[in-house]
Coordinates of C-alpha atoms and ligand atoms in Angstrom, one line a residue:
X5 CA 72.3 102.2 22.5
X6 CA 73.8 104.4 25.2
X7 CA 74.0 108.1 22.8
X8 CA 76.5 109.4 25.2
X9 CA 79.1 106.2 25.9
X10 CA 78.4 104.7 21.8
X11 CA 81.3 106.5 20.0
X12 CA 84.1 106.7 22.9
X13 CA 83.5 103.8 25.0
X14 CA 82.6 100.2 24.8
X15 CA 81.9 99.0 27.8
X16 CA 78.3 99.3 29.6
X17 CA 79.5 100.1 33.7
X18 CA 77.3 97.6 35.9
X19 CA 75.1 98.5 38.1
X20 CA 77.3 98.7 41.5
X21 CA 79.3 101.3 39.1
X22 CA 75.9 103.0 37.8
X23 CA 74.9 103.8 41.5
X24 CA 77.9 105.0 42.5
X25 CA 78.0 107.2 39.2
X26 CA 74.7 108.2 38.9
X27 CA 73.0 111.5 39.9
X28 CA 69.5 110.5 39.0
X29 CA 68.2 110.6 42.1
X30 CA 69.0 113.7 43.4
X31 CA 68.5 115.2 40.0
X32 CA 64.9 114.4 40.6
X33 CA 65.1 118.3 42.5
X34 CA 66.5 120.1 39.0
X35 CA 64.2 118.4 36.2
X36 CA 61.9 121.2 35.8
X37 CA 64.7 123.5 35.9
X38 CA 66.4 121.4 33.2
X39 CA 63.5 121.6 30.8
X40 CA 63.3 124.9 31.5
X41 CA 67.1 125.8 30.6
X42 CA 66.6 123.6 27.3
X43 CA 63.5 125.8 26.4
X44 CA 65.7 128.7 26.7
X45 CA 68.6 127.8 25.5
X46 CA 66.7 125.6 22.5
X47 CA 64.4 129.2 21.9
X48 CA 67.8 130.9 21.7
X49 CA 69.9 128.5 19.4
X50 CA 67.1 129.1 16.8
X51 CA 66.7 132.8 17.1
X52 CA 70.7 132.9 16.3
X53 CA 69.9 131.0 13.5
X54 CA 72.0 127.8 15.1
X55 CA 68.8 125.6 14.3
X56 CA 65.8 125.9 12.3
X57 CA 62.7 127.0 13.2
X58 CA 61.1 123.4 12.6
X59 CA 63.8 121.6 14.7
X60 CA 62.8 124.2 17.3
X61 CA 59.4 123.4 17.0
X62 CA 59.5 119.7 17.0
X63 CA 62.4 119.8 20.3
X64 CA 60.0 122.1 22.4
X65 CA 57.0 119.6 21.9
X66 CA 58.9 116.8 22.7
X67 CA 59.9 118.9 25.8
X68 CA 56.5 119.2 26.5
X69 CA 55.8 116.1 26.1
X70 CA 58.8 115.1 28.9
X71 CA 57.7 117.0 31.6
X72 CA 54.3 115.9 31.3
X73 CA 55.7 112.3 32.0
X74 CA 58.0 113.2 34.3
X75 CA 61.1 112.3 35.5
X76 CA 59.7 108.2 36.7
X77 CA 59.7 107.7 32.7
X78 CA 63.6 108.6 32.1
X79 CA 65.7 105.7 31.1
X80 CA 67.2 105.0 34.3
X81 CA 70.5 103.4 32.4
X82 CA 71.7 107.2 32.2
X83 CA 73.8 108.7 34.6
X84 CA 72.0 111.9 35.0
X85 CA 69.0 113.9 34.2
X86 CA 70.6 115.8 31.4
X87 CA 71.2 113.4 29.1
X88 CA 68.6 110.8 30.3
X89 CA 66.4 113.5 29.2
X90 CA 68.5 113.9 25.4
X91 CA 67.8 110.4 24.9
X92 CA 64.1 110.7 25.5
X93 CA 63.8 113.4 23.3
X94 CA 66.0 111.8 20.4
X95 CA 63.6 108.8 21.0
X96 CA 60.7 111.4 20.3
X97 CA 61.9 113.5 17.9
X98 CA 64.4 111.9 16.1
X99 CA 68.1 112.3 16.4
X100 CA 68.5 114.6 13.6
X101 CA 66.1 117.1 15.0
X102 CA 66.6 116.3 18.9
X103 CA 70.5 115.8 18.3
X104 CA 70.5 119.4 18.0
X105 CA 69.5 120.7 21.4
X106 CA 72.8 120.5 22.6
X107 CA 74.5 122.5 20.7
X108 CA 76.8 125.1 22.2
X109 CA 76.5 123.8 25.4
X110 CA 77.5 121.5 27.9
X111 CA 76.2 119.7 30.6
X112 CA 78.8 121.6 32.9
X113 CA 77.2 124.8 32.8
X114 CA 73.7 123.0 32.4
X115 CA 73.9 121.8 35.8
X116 CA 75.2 124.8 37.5
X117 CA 72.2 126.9 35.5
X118 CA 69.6 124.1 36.5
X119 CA 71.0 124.5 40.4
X120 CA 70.5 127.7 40.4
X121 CA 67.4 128.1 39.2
X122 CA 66.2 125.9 41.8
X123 CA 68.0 126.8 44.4
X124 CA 66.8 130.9 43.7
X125 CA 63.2 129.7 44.6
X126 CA 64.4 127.9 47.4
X127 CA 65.9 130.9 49.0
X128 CA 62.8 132.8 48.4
X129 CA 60.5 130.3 50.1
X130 CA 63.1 130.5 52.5
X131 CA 62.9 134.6 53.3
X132 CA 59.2 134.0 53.4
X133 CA 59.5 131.3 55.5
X134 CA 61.9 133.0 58.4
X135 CA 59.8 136.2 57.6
X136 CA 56.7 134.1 59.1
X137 CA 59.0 133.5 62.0
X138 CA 60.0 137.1 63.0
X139 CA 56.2 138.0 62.7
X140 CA 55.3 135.0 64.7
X141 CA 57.8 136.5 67.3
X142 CA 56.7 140.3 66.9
X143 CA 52.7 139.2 67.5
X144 CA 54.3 137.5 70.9
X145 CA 56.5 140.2 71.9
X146 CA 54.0 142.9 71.2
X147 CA 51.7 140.9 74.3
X148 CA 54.7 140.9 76.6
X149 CA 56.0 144.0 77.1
X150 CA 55.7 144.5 80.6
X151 CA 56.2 140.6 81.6
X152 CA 58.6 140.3 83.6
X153 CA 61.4 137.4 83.3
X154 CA 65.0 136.7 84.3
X155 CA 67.4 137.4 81.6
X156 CA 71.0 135.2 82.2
X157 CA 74.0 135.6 81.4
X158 CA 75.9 132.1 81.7
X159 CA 73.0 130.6 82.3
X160 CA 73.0 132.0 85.9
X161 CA 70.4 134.6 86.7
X162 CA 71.9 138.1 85.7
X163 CA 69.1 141.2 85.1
X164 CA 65.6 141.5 85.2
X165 CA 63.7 141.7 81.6
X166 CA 60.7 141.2 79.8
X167 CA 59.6 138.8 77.7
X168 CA 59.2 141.2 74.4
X169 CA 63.2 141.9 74.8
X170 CA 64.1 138.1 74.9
X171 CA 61.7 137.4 71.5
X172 CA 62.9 140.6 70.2
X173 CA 66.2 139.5 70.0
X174 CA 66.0 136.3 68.4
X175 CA 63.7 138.1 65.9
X176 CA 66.9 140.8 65.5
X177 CA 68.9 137.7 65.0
X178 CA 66.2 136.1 62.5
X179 CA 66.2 139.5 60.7
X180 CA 69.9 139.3 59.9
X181 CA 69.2 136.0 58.7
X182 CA 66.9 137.4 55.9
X183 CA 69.7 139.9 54.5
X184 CA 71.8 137.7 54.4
X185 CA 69.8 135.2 52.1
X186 CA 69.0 138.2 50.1
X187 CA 72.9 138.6 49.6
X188 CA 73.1 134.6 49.1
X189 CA 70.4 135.0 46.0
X190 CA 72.0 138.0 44.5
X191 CA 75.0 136.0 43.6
X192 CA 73.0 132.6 42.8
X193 CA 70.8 134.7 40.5
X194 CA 73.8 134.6 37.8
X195 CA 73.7 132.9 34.8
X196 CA 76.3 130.2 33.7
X197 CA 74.7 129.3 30.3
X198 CA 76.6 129.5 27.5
X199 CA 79.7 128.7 29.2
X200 CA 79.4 125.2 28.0
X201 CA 82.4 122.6 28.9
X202 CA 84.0 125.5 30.4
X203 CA 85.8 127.7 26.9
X204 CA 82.5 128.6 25.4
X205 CA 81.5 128.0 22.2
X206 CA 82.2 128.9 18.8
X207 CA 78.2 129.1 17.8
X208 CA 77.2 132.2 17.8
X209 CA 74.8 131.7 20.7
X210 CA 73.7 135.3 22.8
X211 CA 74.0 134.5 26.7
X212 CA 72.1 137.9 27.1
X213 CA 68.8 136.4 25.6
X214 CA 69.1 133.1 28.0
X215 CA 69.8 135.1 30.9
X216 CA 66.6 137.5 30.1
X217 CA 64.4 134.0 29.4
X218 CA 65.4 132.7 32.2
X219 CA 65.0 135.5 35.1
X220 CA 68.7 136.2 35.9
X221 CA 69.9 139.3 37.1
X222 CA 73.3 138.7 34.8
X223 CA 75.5 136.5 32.8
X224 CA 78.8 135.0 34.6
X225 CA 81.4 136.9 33.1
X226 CA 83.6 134.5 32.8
X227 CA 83.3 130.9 31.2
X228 CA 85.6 129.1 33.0
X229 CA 84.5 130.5 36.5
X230 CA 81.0 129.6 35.4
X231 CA 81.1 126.0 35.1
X232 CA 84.1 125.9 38.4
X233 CA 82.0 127.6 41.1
X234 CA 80.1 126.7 43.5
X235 CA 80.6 129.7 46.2
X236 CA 77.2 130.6 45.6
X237 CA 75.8 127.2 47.2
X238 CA 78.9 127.2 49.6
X239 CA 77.6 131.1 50.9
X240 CA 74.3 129.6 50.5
X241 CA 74.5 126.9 53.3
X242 CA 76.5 128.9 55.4
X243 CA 73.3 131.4 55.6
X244 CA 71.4 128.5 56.4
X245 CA 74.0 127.1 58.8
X246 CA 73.7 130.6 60.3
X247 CA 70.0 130.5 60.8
X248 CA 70.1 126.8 62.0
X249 CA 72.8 128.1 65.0
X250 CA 70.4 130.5 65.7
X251 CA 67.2 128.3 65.3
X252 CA 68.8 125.8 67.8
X253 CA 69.8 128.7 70.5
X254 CA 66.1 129.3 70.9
X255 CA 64.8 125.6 70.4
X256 CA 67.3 125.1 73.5
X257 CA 65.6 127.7 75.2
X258 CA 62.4 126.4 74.5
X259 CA 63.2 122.9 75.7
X260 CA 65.2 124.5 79.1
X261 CA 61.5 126.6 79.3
X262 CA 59.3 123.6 79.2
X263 CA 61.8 122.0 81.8
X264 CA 59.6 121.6 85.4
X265 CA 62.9 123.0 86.6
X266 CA 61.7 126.7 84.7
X267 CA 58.6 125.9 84.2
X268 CA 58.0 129.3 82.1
X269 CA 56.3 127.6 78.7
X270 CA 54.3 124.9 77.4
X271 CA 55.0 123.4 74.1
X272 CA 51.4 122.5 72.1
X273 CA 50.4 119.2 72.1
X274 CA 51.2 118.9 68.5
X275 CA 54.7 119.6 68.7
X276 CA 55.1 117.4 71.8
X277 CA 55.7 114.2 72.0
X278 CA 55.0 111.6 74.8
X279 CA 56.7 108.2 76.2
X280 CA 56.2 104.8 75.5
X281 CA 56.4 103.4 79.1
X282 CA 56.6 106.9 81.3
X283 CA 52.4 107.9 80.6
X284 CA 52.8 111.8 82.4
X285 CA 55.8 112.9 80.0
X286 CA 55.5 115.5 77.1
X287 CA 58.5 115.7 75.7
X288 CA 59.6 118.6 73.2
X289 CA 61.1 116.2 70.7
X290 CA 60.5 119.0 67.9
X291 CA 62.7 121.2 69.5
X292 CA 65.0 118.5 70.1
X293 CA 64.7 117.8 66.3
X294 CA 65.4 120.9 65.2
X295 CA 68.6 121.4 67.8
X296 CA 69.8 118.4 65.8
X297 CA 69.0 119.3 61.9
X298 CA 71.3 122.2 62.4
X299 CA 74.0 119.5 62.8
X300 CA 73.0 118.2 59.4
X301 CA 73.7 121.7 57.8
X302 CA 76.6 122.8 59.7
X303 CA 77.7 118.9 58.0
X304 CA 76.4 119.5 54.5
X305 CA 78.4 123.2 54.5
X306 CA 82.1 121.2 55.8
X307 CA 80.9 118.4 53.2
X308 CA 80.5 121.4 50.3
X309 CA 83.5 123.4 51.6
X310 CA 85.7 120.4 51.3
X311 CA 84.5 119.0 48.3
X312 CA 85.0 122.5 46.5
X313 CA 88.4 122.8 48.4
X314 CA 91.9 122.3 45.9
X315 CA 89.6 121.3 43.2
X316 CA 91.3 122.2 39.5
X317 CA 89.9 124.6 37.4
X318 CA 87.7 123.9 35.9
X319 CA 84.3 121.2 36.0
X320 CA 85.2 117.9 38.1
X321 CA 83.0 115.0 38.6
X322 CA 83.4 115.3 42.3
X323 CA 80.7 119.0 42.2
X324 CA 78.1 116.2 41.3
X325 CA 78.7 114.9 45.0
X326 CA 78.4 118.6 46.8
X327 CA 74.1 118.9 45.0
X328 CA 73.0 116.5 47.7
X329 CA 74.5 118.4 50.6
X330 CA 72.4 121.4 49.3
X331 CA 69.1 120.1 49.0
X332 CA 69.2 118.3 52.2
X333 CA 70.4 121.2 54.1
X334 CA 67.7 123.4 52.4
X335 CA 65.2 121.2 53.2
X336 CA 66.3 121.1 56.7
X337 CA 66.8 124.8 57.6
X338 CA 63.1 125.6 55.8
X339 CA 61.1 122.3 57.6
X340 CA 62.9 123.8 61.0
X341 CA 61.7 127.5 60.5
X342 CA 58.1 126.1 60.0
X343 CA 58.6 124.3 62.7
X344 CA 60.0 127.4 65.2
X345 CA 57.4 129.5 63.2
X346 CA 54.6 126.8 64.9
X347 CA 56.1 126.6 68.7
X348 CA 56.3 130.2 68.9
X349 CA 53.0 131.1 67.7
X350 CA 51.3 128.2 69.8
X351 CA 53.3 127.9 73.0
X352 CA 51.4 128.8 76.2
X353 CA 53.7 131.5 78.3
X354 CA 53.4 131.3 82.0
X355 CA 53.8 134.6 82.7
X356 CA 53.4 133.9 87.0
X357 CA 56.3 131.7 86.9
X358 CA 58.3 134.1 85.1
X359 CA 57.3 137.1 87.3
X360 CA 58.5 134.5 90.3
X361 CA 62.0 133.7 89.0
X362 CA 62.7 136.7 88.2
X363 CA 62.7 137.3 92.3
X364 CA 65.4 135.1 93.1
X365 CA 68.9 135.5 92.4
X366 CA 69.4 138.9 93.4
X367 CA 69.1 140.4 89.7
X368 CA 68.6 144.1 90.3
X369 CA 72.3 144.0 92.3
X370 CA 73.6 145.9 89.1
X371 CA 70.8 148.8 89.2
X372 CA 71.2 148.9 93.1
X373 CA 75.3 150.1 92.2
X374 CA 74.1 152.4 89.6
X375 CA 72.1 154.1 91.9
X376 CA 74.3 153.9 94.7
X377 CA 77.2 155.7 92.6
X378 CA 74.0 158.4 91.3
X379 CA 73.1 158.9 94.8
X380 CA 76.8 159.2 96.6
X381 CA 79.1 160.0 94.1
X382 CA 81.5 156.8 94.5
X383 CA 83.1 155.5 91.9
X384 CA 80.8 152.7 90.3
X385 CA 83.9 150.0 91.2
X386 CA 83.5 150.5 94.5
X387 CA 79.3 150.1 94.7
X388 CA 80.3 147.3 93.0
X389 CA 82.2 146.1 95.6
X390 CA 79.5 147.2 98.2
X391 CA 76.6 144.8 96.2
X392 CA 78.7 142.6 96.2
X393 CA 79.5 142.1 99.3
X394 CA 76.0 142.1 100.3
X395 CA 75.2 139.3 97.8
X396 CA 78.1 137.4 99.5
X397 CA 76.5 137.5 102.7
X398 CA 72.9 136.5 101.5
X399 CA 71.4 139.2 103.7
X400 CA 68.4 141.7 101.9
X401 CA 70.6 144.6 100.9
X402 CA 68.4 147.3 103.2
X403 CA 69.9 150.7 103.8
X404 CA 70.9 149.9 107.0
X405 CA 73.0 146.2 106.0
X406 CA 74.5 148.6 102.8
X407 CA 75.6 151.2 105.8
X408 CA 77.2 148.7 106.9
X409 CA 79.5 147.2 104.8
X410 CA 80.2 150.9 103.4
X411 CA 81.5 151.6 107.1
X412 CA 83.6 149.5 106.4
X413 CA 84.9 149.5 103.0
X414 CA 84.4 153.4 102.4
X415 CA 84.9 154.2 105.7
X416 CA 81.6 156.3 105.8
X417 CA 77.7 155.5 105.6
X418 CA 76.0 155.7 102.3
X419 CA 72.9 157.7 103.6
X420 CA 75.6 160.2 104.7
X421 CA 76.7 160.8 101.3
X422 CA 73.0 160.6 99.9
X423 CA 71.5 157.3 99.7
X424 CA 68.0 157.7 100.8
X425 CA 65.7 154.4 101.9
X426 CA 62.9 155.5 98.9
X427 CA 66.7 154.7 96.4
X428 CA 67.2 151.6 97.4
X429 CA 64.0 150.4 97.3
X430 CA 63.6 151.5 93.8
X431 CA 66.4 150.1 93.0
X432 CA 65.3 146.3 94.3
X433 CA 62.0 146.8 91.9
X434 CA 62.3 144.5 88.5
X435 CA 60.0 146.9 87.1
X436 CA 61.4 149.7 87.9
X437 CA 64.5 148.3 86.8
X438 CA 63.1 147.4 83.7
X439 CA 61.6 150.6 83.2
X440 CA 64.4 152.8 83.8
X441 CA 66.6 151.0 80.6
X442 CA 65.1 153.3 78.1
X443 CA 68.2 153.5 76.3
X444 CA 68.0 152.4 72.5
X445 CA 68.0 148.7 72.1
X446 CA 67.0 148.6 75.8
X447 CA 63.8 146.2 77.5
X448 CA 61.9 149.6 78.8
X449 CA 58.5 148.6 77.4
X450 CA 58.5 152.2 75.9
X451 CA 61.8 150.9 73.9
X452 CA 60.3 147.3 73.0
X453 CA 57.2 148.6 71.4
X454 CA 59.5 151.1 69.7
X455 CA 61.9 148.1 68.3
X456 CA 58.7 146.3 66.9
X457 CA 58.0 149.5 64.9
X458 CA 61.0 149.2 63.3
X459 CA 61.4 146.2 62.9
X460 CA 57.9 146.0 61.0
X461 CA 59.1 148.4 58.9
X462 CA 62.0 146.3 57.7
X463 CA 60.2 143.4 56.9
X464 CA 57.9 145.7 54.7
X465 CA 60.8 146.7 53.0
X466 CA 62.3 143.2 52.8
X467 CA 58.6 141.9 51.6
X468 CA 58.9 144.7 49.0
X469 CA 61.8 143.4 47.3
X470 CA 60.8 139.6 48.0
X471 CA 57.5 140.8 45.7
X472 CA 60.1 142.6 43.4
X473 CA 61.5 139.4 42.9
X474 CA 58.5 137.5 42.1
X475 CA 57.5 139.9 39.5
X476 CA 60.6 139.4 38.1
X477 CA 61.2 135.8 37.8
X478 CA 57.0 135.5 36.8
X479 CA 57.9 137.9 34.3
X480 CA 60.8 136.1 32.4
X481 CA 58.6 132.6 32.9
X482 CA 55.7 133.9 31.1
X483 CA 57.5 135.4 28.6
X484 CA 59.9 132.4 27.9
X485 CA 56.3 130.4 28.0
X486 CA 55.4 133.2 25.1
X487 CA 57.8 132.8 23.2
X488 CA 57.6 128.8 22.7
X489 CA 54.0 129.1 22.5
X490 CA 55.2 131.0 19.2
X491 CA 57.6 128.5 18.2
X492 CA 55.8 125.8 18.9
Ligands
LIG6 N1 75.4 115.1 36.9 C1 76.5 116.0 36.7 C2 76.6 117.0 37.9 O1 75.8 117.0 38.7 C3 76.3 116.9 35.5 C4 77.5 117.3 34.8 C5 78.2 116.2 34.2 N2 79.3 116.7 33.5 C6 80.3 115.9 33.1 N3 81.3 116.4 32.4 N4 80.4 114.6 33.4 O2 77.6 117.6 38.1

């Protein structure tokens, strides 16, 4: 007999209504969570005094007992884990002892508690996961300081700068990514036990001592926001939607790179792929991959956003449907950082090719105006006007060609008003170039190695409270593992 449908309904739903009504399958992600929220809240109901300390004793071995069978051995006739899992332990225990677990509670804020939970060590595996990624990038840059390559703007050739700028500012990017995950776990860290349906409960139960057991920074103030929410899994995917826009900016980079067209890297074998008819191609079908995934998280935040959206206070059926978007778009945005971690760590740079391109396409036309206006005086509109003139024409911008447009726009010679031969050359240097940006946040090799410095620093700091964390959540597991062990 069904323990949930048996008193208000009469009819069993068949199976095309089961599927369509059932969580089961996705609930496979929150079972451990779930016994661990009954432990708690089962420790807590009997230090109120809500049930006795046998009951308490014979509920947390049949808990045991549960997770040691697993999920596979739940009656599959239920429509979710929850009370799938009631029924298993009435079957052990007996309903007059495991009748009582659910007391003061609901499976609204159940569900919400058992989502966080798991979600909170996703999003620390996550941090350590993009963390792996900026290092990956800081080992890289810190090689390639002083190689050159084009930098674009529109896609077109623009400045001359090195490769440890270009890593450096996905890792600056990546970095972001990390605080804002931080933020996204500050607010899942909350606890909605005790909320039950959505008014609370009139058993004296003491949220404080759940949300202690459990590892939570706090209790949700409220009741009825408790069981409503889910803001914290909506901000949740959009941090991951963030990182997955800025995954796929550099895994299109890395697939324009491996193009014969730039010709600057080569993708590792093992995150190439090849062709079933065309034998020469390697193919960077990870990348490719990856550019895609973030279309499957940028869907599963739009599916949780409009799910959420004009939804009545308080629990509605139709949260069930938004879980699903979140594990798959976790899973997702941590498979693709492992995978950017592995391209950037293994990709062969070909630092000749770079060098070469970064020859063409007249990039140092923006240092050759600085230093005309340094030299002369002119207003920097007009050098710019000069260059780019020059440009127009295709001809080597020599002291003499620059002369000669000035004669005509300025009505006087540059090297009359100062421009020397050694300045112009100078100017033409990518090195040089490079070399004379300096300025903070700049690709001067003196600036780079400077940015990795700090950067390193902040992901000590970040690691420092990731391991603050830890401590924190291993603390409350071993003591919630105590305190059944003395129940038991
Ligand atoms: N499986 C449900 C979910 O994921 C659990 C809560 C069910 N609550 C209810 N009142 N039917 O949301």
């Amino acid at each position: 007999m069904n323990i949930l449908r048996r008193g208000r309904l009469s009819i069993q739903p068949d199976e095309d209504i089961m599927n369509f009504t059932s969580s089961l399958d996705a609930d496979k992600r929150i079972f451990e969570a779930d016994i661990e929220v009954d432990r708690a809240h089962v420790v807590m109901l009997k230090e109120q005094g809500i049930i006795n300390a046998k009951d308490c004793s014979a509920i947390l071995c049949g808990l045991g007992k549960i997770q040691n069978e697993g999920i596979a051995s739940l009656d599959t006739s239920y429509e979710d884990v929850h009370i799938a899992l009631e029924a298993r332990l009435i079957e052990l225990a007996g309903e007059d002892t495991g009748g009582r677990m659910h007391s003061g509670r609901s499976r609204n804020d159940e569900v919400a508690t058992c989502i966080r939970l798991t979600l909170r060590r996703e999003l620390i595996t996550l941090m350590e996961e993009t963390h792996d990624l900026v290092s990956a990038l800081l080992a890289s840059a810190g090689k390639h300081h002083e190689t050159i390559m084009p930098g674009y703007t529109h896609t077109q050739h623009a400045q001359p700068t090195t490769l440890a700028h270009h890593l450096l500012a996905h890792a600056n990017a990546l970095l972001r990514d990390i605080e804002r995950i931080k933020g996204a776990y500050d607010r899942t860290n909350r606890n909605p036990l005790g909320a039950a349906a959505f008014a609370s409960t009139g058993f004296p139960i003491d949220r404080e001592r759940t949300t202690e057991l459990l590892g939570f920074d706090s209790a949700l103030l409220n009741s009825m926001d408790a069981v409503s929410t889910r803001d914290f899994m909506i901000e949740s995917i959009s941090c991951f939607a963030n990182i997955m826009t800025d995954l796929s900016r550099m895994a299109e980079e890395l697939i324009l790179w491996s193009s014969s067209e730039f010709g600057f890297i080569e993708l590792d074998d093992r995150y190439s792929s090849t062709s079933s008819i065309m034998p020469q191609k390697k193919n960077p079908d990870i990348a490719e991959l990856l550019r895609a995934k973030t279309g499957t998280v940028h869907g599963a935040l739009m599916s949780v956003l409009t799910i959420c959206k004009a939804l009545p206070y308080s629990y509605n059926r139709d949260l069930q449907e938004a879980t699903p978007h979140l594990w798959r778009a976790i899973d997702a945005v941590r498979a693709s950082t492992r995978m950017a971690q592995g391209m950037v760590s293994t990709m062969k740079l070909k630092k000749e090719t770079m060098r070469l391109a970064s020859d063409t396409g007249f990039m140092t036309a923006t240092e050759l105006a600085d230093t005309i206006v340094r030299a002369t005086g002119i207003p920097f509109r007009t050098a710019h006007h000069i260059v780019g003139s020059i440009a127009k024409t295709g001809k080597t911008p020599t002291l003499s060609a620059l002369n000669g447009i000035s004669l005509k726009i300025l009505g006087e010679k540059l090297s009359d008003r100062g421009l020397s031969e050694k300045a112009v050359k100078e100017a033409l240097d990518p090195m040089l170039n490079i070399k004379k940006r300096t300025v903070s946040g700049g690709p001067a090799p003196v600036e780079t190695k400077r940015q990795i410095a700090v950067i390193k620093k902040k992901l000590v700091e970040s690691g420092n409270e990731i391991n603050l964390i830890h401590k924190k959540i291993n603390k409350a597991k071993e003591k919630l593992a105590r305190v059944c062990g003395q129940y038991s």
